[in-house]
Amino acid sequence: MTHDRRTRDEIVEAAHQLFYGHGFGHTSLSDIACTGKLKKGNFFYHFKTKSELLIAVIDSRLARSVALLSQLEMNAASPMQRLMGFVRSQLDDQGEVLQHGCSVGTLCIELARMQSPVLQHAREEFMLHQHWLASQFAEMGHPDQGITLATHLLVRVQGAAIMAQALEDPSIGAREISSIACWLQDLASHPACAPPAHPAA
Amino acid sequence: MTHDRRTRDEIVEAAHQLFYGHGFGHTSLSDIACTGKLKKGNFFYHFKTKSELLIAVIDSRLARSVALLSQLEMNAASPMQRLMGFVRSQLDDQGEVLQHGCSVGTLCIELARMQSPVLQHAREEFMLHQHWLASQFAEMGHPDQGITLATHLLVRVQGAAIMAQALEDPSIGAREISSIACWLQDLASHPACAPPAHPAA
DNA sequence: GTCTATACCTCGATAGAC
DNA sequence: GTCTATCGAGGTATAGAC
């Protein structure tokens, strides 16, 4: 039972790494088997299909995201600090995002193109981020535009991740961090009712 | 000879559509054969490998991009109008980009994950856009920051395309167009030597 | 629970008739 | 130049011994 659970988690972790680095479609069960100690034929004791394995991977990512966000809330006092903490966690020079792209974004794109029903589940991580960011913007004094501003922030983070990966230039991440910081500064100094200069509709 | 060329072009066009909509890896030669009149086994008279077909598709896309950019130069008088013309061409509500993502961005991501040598070729379209945009920014009075500003613009466009596709919400494109318009307005009203408020490093 | 062996499929690519 | 037939590799998934 417990042993069951542990090897299952090991499979999920190995799959997470490979799906992230090479994509879902281009990762075979043999690839996953190679990294671990298990043989290929044994996956189907733990998961009925490859898609079910993917769902488990997404669940594990969601749990990580929840942990990250709550850690940001504990470590940063102001909404502005929390927002910048989020941005840095995504676009850190050392992080994987600039190298492999954002795991959520790239997965969603791949699943959308495959017309996979799992897309809906993968999307939940985006929405988790979106609503957390929106609540930070609300606390900053922009309750009505929370979702809009959150989406705009995600647009920038995703765009930076793509361009950094496509052009193999991690400095794009650092530059976008600075740019976002400027934007948030502007936003914070605006009164709540006035339309903010930038991501307004 | 001429007939040769025409069926070849038809294959390239069909492949372009399918690679765009479903990705390179998830499009089989059988899929391409289904849309056209040719049988599968016949591809290899026109292309030695599937990768070679991909290169031909990229070449055709590059030609289209060149045509688009020169058309923008003809139709718009000011750099600002040209920049906005570019942004609209990418994020137009009717366009394919919001539905399928940007063809360049999604292809680069997929090829990077496959560690395909063709990535370098696919990247050329990004660089074409990047340098054209940079020259527009230079003409607007920001010659030193041309590439930086161009990259930032691409970050936003790519990000909007990803988020629109991932969340299946095309309105993200329209909102990002407005946001970029505001940013460019700000930029235009700044003197060349002063650091612009937003995408500065 | 983990292994080996294998069924069954689809893919990219080749061979050779026409 | 286009067709049919087919090969070999590699994929997901299953069966059954241990």
XYZ file of C-alpha atoms (C1' of nucleotides) in Angstrom:
438
model
C 0.000 0.000 0.000
C 2.509 2.571 1.151
C 5.138 1.039 -1.069
C 2.634 1.230 -3.871
C 2.277 4.901 -3.308
C 5.979 5.590 -3.295
C 6.829 3.979 -6.605
C 3.791 5.672 -8.043
C 5.124 9.022 -6.899
C 8.509 8.230 -8.378
C 6.903 7.544 -11.734
C 4.990 10.805 -11.527
C 8.136 12.745 -10.694
C 10.133 11.208 -13.544
C 7.243 11.791 -15.938
C 6.952 15.388 -14.751
C 10.595 16.070 -15.600
C 10.393 14.453 -19.019
C 7.023 15.911 -20.007
C 8.433 19.266 -19.037
C 11.701 18.948 -20.906
C 10.583 17.107 -24.030
C 6.819 17.455 -24.086
C 4.064 14.930 -23.467
C 3.839 13.588 -26.997
C 7.561 13.180 -27.421
C 8.057 11.328 -24.163
C 7.482 7.587 -24.373
C 6.852 5.248 -21.499
C 10.200 3.658 -22.343
C 11.871 7.021 -21.762
C 10.312 7.222 -18.321
C 11.271 3.653 -17.572
C 14.895 4.398 -18.440
C 15.218 7.112 -15.801
C 13.666 5.006 -13.056
C 14.167 1.477 -11.887
C 10.866 0.202 -13.150
C 10.329 -1.660 -16.388
C 8.017 -0.328 -19.010
C 5.302 -2.938 -18.787
C 4.729 -2.066 -15.196
C 3.234 1.361 -15.638
C -0.130 -0.099 -16.300
C -0.362 -1.479 -12.836
C -0.200 2.074 -11.511
C -1.967 3.908 -14.332
C -4.520 2.600 -16.777
C -3.343 4.827 -19.629
C -0.660 7.366 -20.464
C -3.289 10.111 -20.178
C -4.046 9.042 -16.651
C -0.370 9.395 -15.842
C -0.500 12.905 -17.285
C -3.403 13.780 -15.043
C -1.436 12.606 -12.031
C 1.478 14.772 -13.149
C -0.802 17.794 -13.441
C -2.210 17.140 -9.982
C 1.282 17.064 -8.571
C 2.104 20.346 -10.308
C -1.041 21.925 -8.958
C -0.033 20.941 -5.437
C 3.364 22.514 -5.989
C 1.789 25.723 -7.240
C -0.468 25.936 -4.217
C 2.569 25.507 -1.981
C 4.491 28.168 -3.877
C 1.692 30.702 -3.613
C 1.156 30.173 0.087
C 4.888 30.485 0.637
C 4.817 33.797 -1.213
C 2.045 34.988 1.043
C 4.049 34.102 4.137
C 7.348 35.590 2.992
C 6.151 38.866 1.516
C 4.328 41.554 3.388
C 2.823 43.697 0.645
C 0.853 42.691 -2.440
C 3.527 44.347 -4.558
C 6.232 42.190 -2.996
C 4.103 39.098 -3.508
C 3.510 39.932 -7.170
C 7.189 40.484 -7.761
C 7.959 37.291 -5.874
C 5.702 35.437 -8.254
C 7.280 37.025 -11.314
C 10.772 36.217 -10.091
C 9.818 32.653 -9.296
C 8.787 32.254 -12.913
C 11.542 34.171 -14.670
C 14.503 33.589 -12.393
C 17.753 33.251 -14.282
C 18.539 30.021 -12.497
C 15.077 28.572 -12.962
C 13.935 26.082 -15.521
C 11.305 28.321 -17.052
C 13.671 30.351 -19.185
C 15.268 27.163 -20.435
C 12.286 24.906 -21.042
C 9.472 27.430 -21.180
C 6.691 27.555 -18.629
C 5.491 24.060 -17.848
C 1.867 25.135 -17.754
C 1.940 27.204 -20.915
C 3.785 24.708 -23.064
C 1.612 21.843 -21.842
C -1.596 23.737 -22.536
C -0.453 24.545 -26.049
C 0.437 20.952 -26.770
C -2.823 19.615 -25.387
C -4.848 22.225 -27.263
C -3.228 21.129 -30.510
C -3.847 17.480 -29.747
C -7.434 18.367 -28.900
C -6.904 16.392 -25.725
C -9.668 16.508 -23.123
C -6.969 16.791 -20.461
C -6.458 20.410 -21.554
C -9.255 21.478 -19.284
C -7.421 20.050 -16.312
C -4.068 21.529 -17.295
C -5.717 24.913 -17.554
C -6.595 24.867 -13.874
C -3.062 25.810 -12.919
C -3.328 28.934 -15.047
C -6.569 29.793 -13.371
C -5.097 29.197 -9.947
C -2.340 31.695 -10.729
C -4.793 34.056 -12.345
C -7.065 34.259 -9.333
C -4.259 34.505 -6.842
C -2.719 37.362 -8.807
C -6.105 39.033 -9.130
C -6.544 39.029 -5.376
C -3.132 40.674 -4.998
C -4.114 43.393 -7.442
C -7.361 43.856 -5.594
C -5.470 44.322 -2.368
C -3.295 46.878 -4.146
C -6.379 48.941 -4.778
C -7.628 47.673 -8.135
C -10.436 45.293 -7.244
C -12.433 45.823 -10.429
C -9.544 45.146 -12.733
C -8.004 42.298 -10.787
C -8.547 39.609 -13.394
C -7.601 41.864 -16.287
C -4.373 42.920 -14.626
C -3.603 39.340 -13.607
C -4.094 38.127 -17.145
C -1.848 40.860 -18.470
C 0.860 39.829 -16.031
C 0.584 36.217 -17.153
C 0.768 37.356 -20.775
C 4.104 38.978 -20.073
C 5.501 36.098 -18.089
C 4.460 33.555 -20.705
C 5.754 35.702 -23.522
C 9.113 36.150 -21.845
C 9.384 32.403 -21.254
C 8.647 31.649 -24.907
C 10.997 34.223 -26.331
C 13.796 33.231 -23.961
C 13.456 29.617 -24.976
C 12.974 30.284 -28.684
C 15.906 32.676 -28.967
C 17.963 30.856 -26.325
C 18.533 34.151 -24.559
C 17.838 34.068 -20.792
C 18.517 37.794 -20.490
C 15.043 38.340 -21.912
C 13.718 37.114 -18.573
C 15.739 39.580 -16.536
C 14.702 42.443 -18.775
C 11.048 41.546 -18.505
C 11.320 41.384 -14.717
C 12.551 44.981 -14.675
C 9.878 46.066 -17.065
C 7.150 44.471 -14.981
C 8.569 46.073 -11.850
C 8.288 49.515 -13.474
C 4.741 48.814 -14.516
C 3.725 47.707 -11.020
C 5.343 50.808 -9.514
C 3.253 52.954 -11.813
C 0.189 50.983 -10.950
C 0.731 51.310 -7.217
C 1.030 55.067 -7.433
C -2.246 55.380 -9.299
C -5.446 55.888 -7.345
C -7.822 52.979 -7.519
C -10.521 54.680 -9.514
C -8.319 56.228 -12.175
C -7.621 54.017 -15.157
C -4.057 52.718 -14.913
C -1.783 53.832 -17.715
C -0.926 50.465 -19.063
C -2.908 47.310 -19.230
C -6.220 49.077 -19.298
C -8.702 47.973 -21.873
C 9.138 20.421 -64.176
C 6.471 23.062 -63.706
C 3.948 20.426 -62.790
C 6.506 19.074 -60.332
C 6.712 22.420 -58.696
C 2.994 22.870 -58.358
C 2.240 19.628 -56.571
C 5.231 20.324 -54.366
C 3.753 23.676 -53.431
C 0.433 22.046 -52.709
C 2.100 19.630 -50.327
C 3.873 22.511 -48.606
C 0.642 24.440 -48.225
C -1.243 21.472 -46.774
C 1.651 20.702 -44.438
C 1.770 24.330 -43.340
C -1.874 24.254 -42.321
C -1.559 20.982 -40.431
C 1.765 21.743 -38.759
C 0.221 24.998 -37.630
C -3.006 23.532 -36.323
C -1.777 20.275 -34.820
C 1.966 20.680 -34.527
C 4.800 19.077 -36.459
C 5.140 15.972 -34.340
C 1.439 15.248 -34.244
C 0.971 15.580 -37.987
C 1.693 12.422 -39.929
C 2.375 12.186 -43.618
C -0.868 10.256 -43.879
C -2.689 13.259 -42.452
C -1.193 15.464 -45.131
C -2.023 12.916 -47.795
C -5.673 12.885 -46.707
C -6.132 16.600 -47.335
C -4.527 16.496 -50.781
C -4.897 14.246 -53.761
C -1.531 12.583 -53.394
C -0.872 9.226 -51.780
C 1.470 8.931 -48.845
C 4.258 7.007 -50.509
C 4.717 9.812 -52.955
C 6.066 12.437 -50.625
C 9.490 11.003 -50.862
C 9.717 11.855 -54.499
C 9.410 15.529 -53.554
C 11.145 15.504 -50.161
C 13.782 13.144 -48.886
C 12.551 13.301 -45.293
C 9.784 14.806 -43.196
C 12.296 17.324 -41.827
C 13.045 18.479 -45.330
C 9.345 19.101 -45.815
C 9.350 21.157 -42.618
C 12.201 23.281 -43.926
C 10.238 23.964 -47.096
C 7.252 24.984 -44.970
C 9.411 27.386 -42.966
C 10.795 28.883 -46.144
C 7.302 29.488 -47.384
C 6.357 31.136 -44.086
C 9.416 33.346 -44.233
C 8.415 34.530 -47.677
C 4.962 35.355 -46.372
C 6.416 37.331 -43.479
C 8.615 39.340 -45.784
C 5.590 40.158 -47.902
C 3.578 41.156 -44.831
C 6.278 43.496 -43.545
C 6.779 45.213 -46.876
C 3.040 45.635 -47.190
C 2.990 47.281 -43.764
C 5.693 49.669 -44.901
C 3.677 50.626 -47.942
C 0.356 51.063 -46.203
C 1.437 52.929 -43.090
C 3.123 56.278 -43.060
C 4.576 56.507 -39.548
C 6.630 53.970 -37.569
C 3.911 53.996 -34.943
C 1.267 53.040 -37.499
C 3.532 50.303 -38.817
C 4.130 48.903 -35.357
C 0.429 48.862 -34.611
C -0.213 47.311 -37.994
C 2.146 44.509 -37.081
C 0.535 43.968 -33.697
C -2.935 43.896 -35.216
C -1.837 41.466 -37.896
C -0.749 39.103 -35.137
C -3.562 39.556 -32.652
C -6.508 40.256 -34.895
C -9.725 38.765 -33.602
C -10.407 37.114 -36.918
C -6.876 35.816 -37.343
C -5.599 32.359 -36.662
C -3.043 33.429 -34.086
C -5.472 33.747 -31.207
C -6.919 30.372 -32.044
C -3.844 28.299 -32.797
C -1.110 30.393 -31.211
C 1.615 32.073 -33.178
C 2.934 29.707 -35.810
C 6.525 30.782 -35.228
C 6.406 30.649 -31.453
C 4.696 27.302 -31.142
C 6.946 25.760 -33.763
C 10.105 27.036 -32.078
C 8.975 25.619 -28.767
C 8.237 22.239 -30.239
C 11.527 22.066 -32.106
C 13.477 23.194 -29.056
C 11.942 20.363 -27.050
C 12.706 17.843 -29.759
C 16.238 19.211 -29.917
C 15.728 19.414 -33.643
C 18.453 21.098 -35.675
C 15.718 22.756 -37.719
C 15.073 25.074 -34.751
C 17.786 27.382 -35.953
C 15.975 27.823 -39.221
C 12.577 28.343 -37.611
C 14.097 31.033 -35.422
C 14.922 33.134 -38.463
C 11.343 34.314 -38.732
C 11.509 35.660 -35.190
C 14.701 37.457 -36.020
C 13.196 38.878 -39.173
C 10.343 40.351 -37.130
C 12.734 41.463 -34.410
C 14.951 43.449 -36.731
C 12.101 44.971 -38.658
C 10.478 46.107 -35.406
C 13.813 47.423 -34.142
C 14.190 49.603 -37.214
C 10.718 51.017 -36.616
C 11.620 51.878 -33.029
C 14.835 53.444 -34.246
C 12.878 55.592 -36.640
C 10.632 56.595 -33.752
C 13.652 58.035 -31.992
C 14.985 55.092 -29.956
C 17.870 53.790 -32.034
C 19.892 52.451 -29.096
C 17.050 50.453 -27.640
C 15.597 49.207 -30.885
C 16.275 45.523 -30.311
C 15.270 45.657 -26.657
C 11.990 47.348 -27.439
C 11.345 44.997 -30.342
C 11.925 41.968 -28.150
C 9.587 43.339 -25.520
C 6.894 43.821 -28.134
C 7.337 40.237 -29.303
C 7.139 39.062 -25.692
C 3.741 40.667 -25.364
C 2.432 39.391 -28.664
C 3.613 35.842 -27.995
C 2.274 35.922 -24.464
C -1.119 37.117 -25.622
C -1.246 34.392 -28.254
C -0.427 31.699 -25.701
C -2.871 32.875 -23.091
C -5.651 33.326 -25.635
C -5.152 29.787 -26.864
C -4.651 28.232 -23.460
C -7.675 29.896 -21.894
C -9.665 29.862 -25.139
C -10.420 33.525 -24.687
C -9.775 35.668 -27.785
C -10.614 38.848 -25.906
C -7.141 38.625 -24.386
C -5.799 39.603 -27.798
C -7.934 42.703 -28.057
C -7.011 43.810 -24.571
C -3.319 43.367 -25.254
C -3.629 45.402 -28.451
C -5.013 48.321 -26.430
C -2.334 47.933 -23.811
C 0.430 47.943 -26.409
C -1.112 51.007 -28.057
C -0.930 52.877 -24.740
C 2.653 51.849 -24.250
C 3.659 53.001 -27.739
C 1.892 56.328 -27.208
C 3.934 56.856 -24.051
C 7.082 55.865 -25.847
C 6.478 58.250 -28.719
C 6.015 61.190 -26.379
C 9.313 60.514 -24.613
C 12.471 62.186 -25.879
C 14.960 59.782 -27.386
C 17.608 60.094 -24.706
C 15.365 59.724 -21.675
C 14.801 56.163 -20.526
C 11.280 55.132 -21.504
C 9.004 54.353 -18.634
C 8.277 50.800 -19.416
C 10.370 48.198 -21.073
C 13.635 49.747 -19.983
C 16.223 47.463 -18.442
C 4.024 -5.689 -7.264
C 7.334 -6.426 -10.653
C 8.974 -8.896 -14.459
C 9.080 -10.784 -19.582
C 6.923 -11.478 -23.689
C 4.076 -10.022 -27.019
C -0.117 -8.243 -29.514
C -1.419 -4.561 -32.249
C -1.006 -0.278 -34.177
C 0.945 3.824 -36.712
C 4.782 6.009 -38.243
C 8.559 7.337 -41.619
C 10.751 5.549 -45.345
C 11.830 2.205 -49.406
C 11.057 -0.754 -53.628
C 9.319 -1.463 -57.759
C 5.237 -1.702 -61.056
C 2.985 1.373 -64.119
C 5.525 11.332 -61.524
C 2.202 8.644 -59.177
C 0.709 4.395 -57.531
C 0.614 -0.056 -54.279
C 2.823 -2.904 -51.216
C 5.711 -3.465 -47.606
C 9.587 -3.055 -44.313
C 11.467 -2.015 -39.768
C 11.290 0.773 -35.770
C 8.990 2.250 -31.980
C 4.588 3.414 -29.646
C 0.670 2.035 -26.171
C -1.356 -1.472 -23.939
C -2.224 -6.528 -22.409
C -1.334 -11.340 -20.620
C 0.538 -14.174 -17.606
C 4.657 -16.116 -15.022
C 6.947 -15.220 -10.788
